[in-house]
Tab-separated table of C-alpha atoms and ligand atoms in Angstrom:
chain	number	residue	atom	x	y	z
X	1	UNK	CA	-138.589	55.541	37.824
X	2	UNK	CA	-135.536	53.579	39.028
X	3	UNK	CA	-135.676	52.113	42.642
X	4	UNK	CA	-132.594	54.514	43.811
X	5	UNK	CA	-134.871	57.492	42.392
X	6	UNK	CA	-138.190	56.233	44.202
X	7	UNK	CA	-136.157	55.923	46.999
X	8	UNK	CA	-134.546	59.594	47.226
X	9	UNK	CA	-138.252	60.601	46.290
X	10	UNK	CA	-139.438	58.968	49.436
X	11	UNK	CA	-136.504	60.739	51.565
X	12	UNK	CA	-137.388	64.435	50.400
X	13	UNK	CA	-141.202	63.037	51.440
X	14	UNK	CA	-140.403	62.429	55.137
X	15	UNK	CA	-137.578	65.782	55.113
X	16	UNK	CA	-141.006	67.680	54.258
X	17	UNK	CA	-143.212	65.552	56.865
X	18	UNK	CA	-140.737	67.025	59.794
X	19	UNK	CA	-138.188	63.724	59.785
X	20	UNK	CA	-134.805	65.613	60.335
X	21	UNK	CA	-132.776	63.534	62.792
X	22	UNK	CA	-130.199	62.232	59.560
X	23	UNK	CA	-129.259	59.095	61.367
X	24	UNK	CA	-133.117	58.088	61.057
X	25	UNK	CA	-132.911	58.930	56.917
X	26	UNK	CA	-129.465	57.209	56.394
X	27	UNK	CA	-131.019	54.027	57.656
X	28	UNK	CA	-134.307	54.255	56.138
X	29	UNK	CA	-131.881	54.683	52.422
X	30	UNK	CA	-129.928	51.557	53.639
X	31	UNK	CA	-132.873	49.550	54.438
X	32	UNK	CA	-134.492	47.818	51.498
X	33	UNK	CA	-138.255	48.374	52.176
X	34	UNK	CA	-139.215	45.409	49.318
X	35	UNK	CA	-137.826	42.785	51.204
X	36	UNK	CA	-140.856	43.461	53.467
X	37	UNK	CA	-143.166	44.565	51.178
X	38	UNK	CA	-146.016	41.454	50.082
X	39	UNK	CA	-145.341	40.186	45.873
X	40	UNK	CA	-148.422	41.846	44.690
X	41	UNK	CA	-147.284	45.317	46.201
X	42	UNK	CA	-143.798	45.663	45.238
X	43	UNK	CA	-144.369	48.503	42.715
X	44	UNK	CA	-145.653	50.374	45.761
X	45	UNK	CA	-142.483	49.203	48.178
X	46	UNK	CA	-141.216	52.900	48.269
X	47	UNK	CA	-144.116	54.912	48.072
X	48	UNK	CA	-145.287	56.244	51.256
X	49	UNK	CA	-148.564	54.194	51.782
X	50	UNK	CA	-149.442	51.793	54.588
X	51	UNK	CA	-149.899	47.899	52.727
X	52	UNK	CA	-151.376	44.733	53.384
X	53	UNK	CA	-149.291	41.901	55.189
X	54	UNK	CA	-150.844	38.808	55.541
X	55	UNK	CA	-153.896	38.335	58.546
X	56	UNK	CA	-155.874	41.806	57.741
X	57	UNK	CA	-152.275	43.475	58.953
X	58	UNK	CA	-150.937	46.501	57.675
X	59	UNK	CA	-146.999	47.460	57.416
X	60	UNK	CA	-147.139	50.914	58.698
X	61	UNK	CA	-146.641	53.753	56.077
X	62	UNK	CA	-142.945	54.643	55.914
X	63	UNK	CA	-143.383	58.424	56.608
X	64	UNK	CA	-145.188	56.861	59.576
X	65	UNK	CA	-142.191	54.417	60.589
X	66	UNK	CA	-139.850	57.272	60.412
X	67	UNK	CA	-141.718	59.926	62.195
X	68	UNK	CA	-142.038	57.229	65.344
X	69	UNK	CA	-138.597	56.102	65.126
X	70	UNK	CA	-137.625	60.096	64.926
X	71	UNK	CA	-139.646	60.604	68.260
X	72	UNK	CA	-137.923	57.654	70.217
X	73	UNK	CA	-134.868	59.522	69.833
X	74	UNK	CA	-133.228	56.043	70.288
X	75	UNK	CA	-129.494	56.080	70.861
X	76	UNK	CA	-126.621	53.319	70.054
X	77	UNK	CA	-126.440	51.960	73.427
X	78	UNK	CA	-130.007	51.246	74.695
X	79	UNK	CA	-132.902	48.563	74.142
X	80	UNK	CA	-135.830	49.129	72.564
X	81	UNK	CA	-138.510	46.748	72.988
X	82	UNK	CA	-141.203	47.026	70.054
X	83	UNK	CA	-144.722	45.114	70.236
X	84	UNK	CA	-146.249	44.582	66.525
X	85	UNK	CA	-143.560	42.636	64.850
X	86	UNK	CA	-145.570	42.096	61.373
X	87	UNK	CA	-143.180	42.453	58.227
X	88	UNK	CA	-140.077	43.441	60.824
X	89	UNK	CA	-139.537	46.858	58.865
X	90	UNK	CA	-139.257	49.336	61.597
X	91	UNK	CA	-137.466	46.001	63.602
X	92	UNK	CA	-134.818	46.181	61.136
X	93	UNK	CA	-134.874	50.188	60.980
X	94	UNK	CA	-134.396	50.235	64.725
X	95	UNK	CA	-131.609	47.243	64.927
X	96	UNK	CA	-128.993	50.157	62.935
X	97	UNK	CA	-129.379	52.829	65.823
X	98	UNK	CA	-129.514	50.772	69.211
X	99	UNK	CA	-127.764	48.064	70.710
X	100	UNK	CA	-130.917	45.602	70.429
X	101	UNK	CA	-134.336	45.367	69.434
X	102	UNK	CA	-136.610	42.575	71.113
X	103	UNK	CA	-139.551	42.091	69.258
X	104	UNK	CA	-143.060	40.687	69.933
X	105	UNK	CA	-146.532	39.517	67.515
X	106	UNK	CA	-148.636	37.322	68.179
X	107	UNK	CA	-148.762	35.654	64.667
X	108	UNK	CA	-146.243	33.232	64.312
X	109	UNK	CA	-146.470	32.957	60.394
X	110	UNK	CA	-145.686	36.786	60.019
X	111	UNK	CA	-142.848	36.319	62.593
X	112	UNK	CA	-141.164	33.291	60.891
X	113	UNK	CA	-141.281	35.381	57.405
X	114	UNK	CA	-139.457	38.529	59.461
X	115	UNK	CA	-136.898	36.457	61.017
X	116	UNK	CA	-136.515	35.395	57.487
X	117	UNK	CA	-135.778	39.197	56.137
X	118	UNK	CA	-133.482	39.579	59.021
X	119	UNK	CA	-131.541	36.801	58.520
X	120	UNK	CA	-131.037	38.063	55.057
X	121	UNK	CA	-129.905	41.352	56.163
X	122	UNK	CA	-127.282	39.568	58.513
X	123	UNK	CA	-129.061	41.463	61.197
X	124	UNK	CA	-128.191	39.543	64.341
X	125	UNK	CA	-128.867	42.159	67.150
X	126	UNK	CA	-132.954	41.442	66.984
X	127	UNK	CA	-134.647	38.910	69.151
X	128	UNK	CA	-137.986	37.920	68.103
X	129	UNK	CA	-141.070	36.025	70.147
X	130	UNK	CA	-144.344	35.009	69.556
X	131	UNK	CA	-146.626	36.337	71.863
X	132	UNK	CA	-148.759	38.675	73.677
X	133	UNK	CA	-146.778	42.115	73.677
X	134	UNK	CA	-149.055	43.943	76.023
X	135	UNK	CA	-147.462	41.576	78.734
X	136	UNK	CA	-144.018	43.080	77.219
X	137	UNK	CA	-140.976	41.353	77.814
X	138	UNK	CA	-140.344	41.071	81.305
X	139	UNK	CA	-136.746	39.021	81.132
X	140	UNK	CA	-135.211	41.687	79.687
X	141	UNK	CA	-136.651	44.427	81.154
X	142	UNK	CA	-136.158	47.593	82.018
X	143	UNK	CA	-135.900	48.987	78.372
X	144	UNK	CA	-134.671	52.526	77.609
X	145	UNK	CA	-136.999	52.809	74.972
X	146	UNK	CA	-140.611	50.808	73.591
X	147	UNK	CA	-142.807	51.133	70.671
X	148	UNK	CA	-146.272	49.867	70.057
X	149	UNK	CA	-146.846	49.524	66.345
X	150	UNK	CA	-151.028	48.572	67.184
X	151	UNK	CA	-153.546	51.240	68.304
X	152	UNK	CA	-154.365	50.502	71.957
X	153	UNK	CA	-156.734	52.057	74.577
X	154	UNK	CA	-154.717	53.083	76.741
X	155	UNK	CA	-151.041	52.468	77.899
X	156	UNK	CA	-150.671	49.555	78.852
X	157	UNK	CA	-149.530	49.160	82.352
X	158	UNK	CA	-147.362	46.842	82.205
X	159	UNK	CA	-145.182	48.068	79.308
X	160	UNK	CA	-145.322	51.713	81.536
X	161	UNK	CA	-143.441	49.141	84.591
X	162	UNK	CA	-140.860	48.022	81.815
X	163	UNK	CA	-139.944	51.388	80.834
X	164	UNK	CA	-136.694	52.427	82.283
X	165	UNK	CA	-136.959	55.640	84.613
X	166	UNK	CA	-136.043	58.464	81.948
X	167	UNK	CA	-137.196	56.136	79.196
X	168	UNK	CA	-139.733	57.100	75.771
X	169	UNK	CA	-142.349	55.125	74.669
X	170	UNK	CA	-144.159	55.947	71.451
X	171	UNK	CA	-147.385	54.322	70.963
X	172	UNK	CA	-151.225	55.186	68.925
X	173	UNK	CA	-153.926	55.670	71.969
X	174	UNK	CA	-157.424	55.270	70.649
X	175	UNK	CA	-158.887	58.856	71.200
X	176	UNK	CA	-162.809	57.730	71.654
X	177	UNK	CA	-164.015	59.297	68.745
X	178	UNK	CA	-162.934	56.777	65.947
X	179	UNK	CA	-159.075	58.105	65.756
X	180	UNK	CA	-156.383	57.440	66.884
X	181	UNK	CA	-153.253	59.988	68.315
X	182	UNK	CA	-149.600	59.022	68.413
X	183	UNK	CA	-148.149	59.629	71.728
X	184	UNK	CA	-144.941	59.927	73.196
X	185	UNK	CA	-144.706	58.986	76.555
X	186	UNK	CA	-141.207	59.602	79.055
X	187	UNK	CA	-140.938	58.524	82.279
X	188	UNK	CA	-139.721	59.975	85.753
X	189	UNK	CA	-140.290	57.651	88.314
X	190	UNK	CA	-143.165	56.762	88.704
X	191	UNK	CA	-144.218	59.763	86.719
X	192	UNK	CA	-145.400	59.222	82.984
X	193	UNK	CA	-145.618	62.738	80.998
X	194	UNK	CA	-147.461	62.376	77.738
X	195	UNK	CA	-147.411	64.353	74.677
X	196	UNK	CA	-149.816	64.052	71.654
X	197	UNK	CA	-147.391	64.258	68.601
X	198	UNK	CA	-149.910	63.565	65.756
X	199	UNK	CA	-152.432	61.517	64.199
X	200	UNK	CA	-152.253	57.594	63.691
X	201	UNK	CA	-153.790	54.932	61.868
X	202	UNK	CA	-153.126	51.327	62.999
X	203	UNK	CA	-154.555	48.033	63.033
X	204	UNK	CA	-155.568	47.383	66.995
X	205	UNK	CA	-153.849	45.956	69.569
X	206	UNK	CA	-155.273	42.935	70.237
X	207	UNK	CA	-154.670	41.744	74.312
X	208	UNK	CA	-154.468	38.206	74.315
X	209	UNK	CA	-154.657	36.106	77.344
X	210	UNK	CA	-151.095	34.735	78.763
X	211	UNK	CA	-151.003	34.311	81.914
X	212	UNK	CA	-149.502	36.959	83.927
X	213	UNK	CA	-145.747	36.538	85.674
V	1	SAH	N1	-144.265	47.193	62.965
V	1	SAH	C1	-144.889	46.516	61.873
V	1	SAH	C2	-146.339	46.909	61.660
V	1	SAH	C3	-147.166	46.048	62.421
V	1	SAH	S1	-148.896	46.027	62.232
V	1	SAH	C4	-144.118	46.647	60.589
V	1	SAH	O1	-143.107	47.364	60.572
V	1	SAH	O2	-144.496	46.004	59.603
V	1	SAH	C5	-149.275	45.576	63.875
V	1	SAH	C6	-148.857	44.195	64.286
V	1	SAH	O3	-149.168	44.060	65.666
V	1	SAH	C7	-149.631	43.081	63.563
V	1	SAH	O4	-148.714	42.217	62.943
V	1	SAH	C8	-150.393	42.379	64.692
V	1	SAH	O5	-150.493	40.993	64.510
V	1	SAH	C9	-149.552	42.728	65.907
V	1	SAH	N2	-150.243	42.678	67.199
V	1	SAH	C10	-151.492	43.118	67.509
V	1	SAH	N3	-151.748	42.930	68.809
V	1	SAH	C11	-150.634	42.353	69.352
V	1	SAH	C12	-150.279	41.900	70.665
V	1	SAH	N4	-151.114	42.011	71.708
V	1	SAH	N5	-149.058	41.366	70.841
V	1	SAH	C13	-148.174	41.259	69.806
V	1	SAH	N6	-148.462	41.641	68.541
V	1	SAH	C14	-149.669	42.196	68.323
């Protein structure tokens, strides 16, 4: 099967998963998934299964990375903040629908490699750091929208203070019992509504410890 075919195959998967918003598929088609995708897996680039980066990480499942970038409902003029660099795929899907993406992870090999596939792309409205992302980015806050591409505990309360008032965040909440549930989260104030919207798997968030500002 030819690339383009795979491709379209992968499409119709996340049409039939509930993906509808068509800015979110256009960019998904224009974004070339192999450039992130590890040597030994590139015959698995556009199938819709999680894969190994380097550092026991995962790049998310694409279905995944679409769903979550559905549910942000991000629009061309706002800032999304995302904590989980690792291969920079749903960076690079987010960079085509908002103004810019910062970016955190904590491993500074797997950031290097995704500045790499940016640079490639001529994508120039991401801005990456090394770091702890639980801390967020507090510079640049408030952002309109943030997503958390590791499983955490709970939301973590400083990424809740960066969130602008109206803002989404879409993150997986361990749920206690060995799962995990995607949530979305909006605020209102000082008032966070949350809303299961499905299962998740990810690799866990892993707080380091920067010192607070
Ligand atoms: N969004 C990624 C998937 C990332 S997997 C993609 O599209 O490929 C989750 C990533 O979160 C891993 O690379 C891991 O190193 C990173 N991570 C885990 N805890 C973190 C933390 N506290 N701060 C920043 N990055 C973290």
């Amino acid at each position: 099967m030819s690339p383009d075919s795979r491709k379209i195959r992968l499409v119709m998967k996340m049409r039939s998963a509930g993906v509808s918003d068509t800015r979110v598929l256009a960019v998904v088609e224009r974004i070339p998934r192999d450039l992130f995708t590890p040597p030994a897996f590139q015959d698995k680039a556009y199938e819709d299964t999680a894969l190994p980066i380097s550092y026991h990480q995962t790049m998310s499942a694409p279905v995944v990375v679409a769903l979550m970038t559905q549910a942000l409902e991000v629009g061309d003029r706002q800032k999304v903040l995302e904590v989980g660099t690792g291969s920079g795929y749903q960076a690079a899907i987010l960079s085509r629908l908002c103004r810019r993406v910062y970016t955190i992870e904590r491993y500074r090999d797997l950031l290097n490699d995704a500045e790499e596939r940016f640079k490639e792309l001529g994508i120039t409205n991401i801005t990456s750091r090394v770091g702890d992302g639980t801390f967020g980015w507090p510079e640049q806050a408030p952002f309109e929208r943030i997503i958390v591409t590791a499983a955490a505990t709970d939301i973590p309360p400083l990424l809740g203070k960066q969130l602008a008032d109206g803002g989404i965040m879409v993150l997986p909440i361990d749920d206690g019992a060995g799962g995990q549930s995607l949530i979305r989260v909006r605020r209102h104030g000082s008032e966070f509504d949350t809303e299961d919207i499905g299962e998740a798997r990810f690799v866990p968030l892993v707080p380091g410890n920067e010192p607070r500002d």
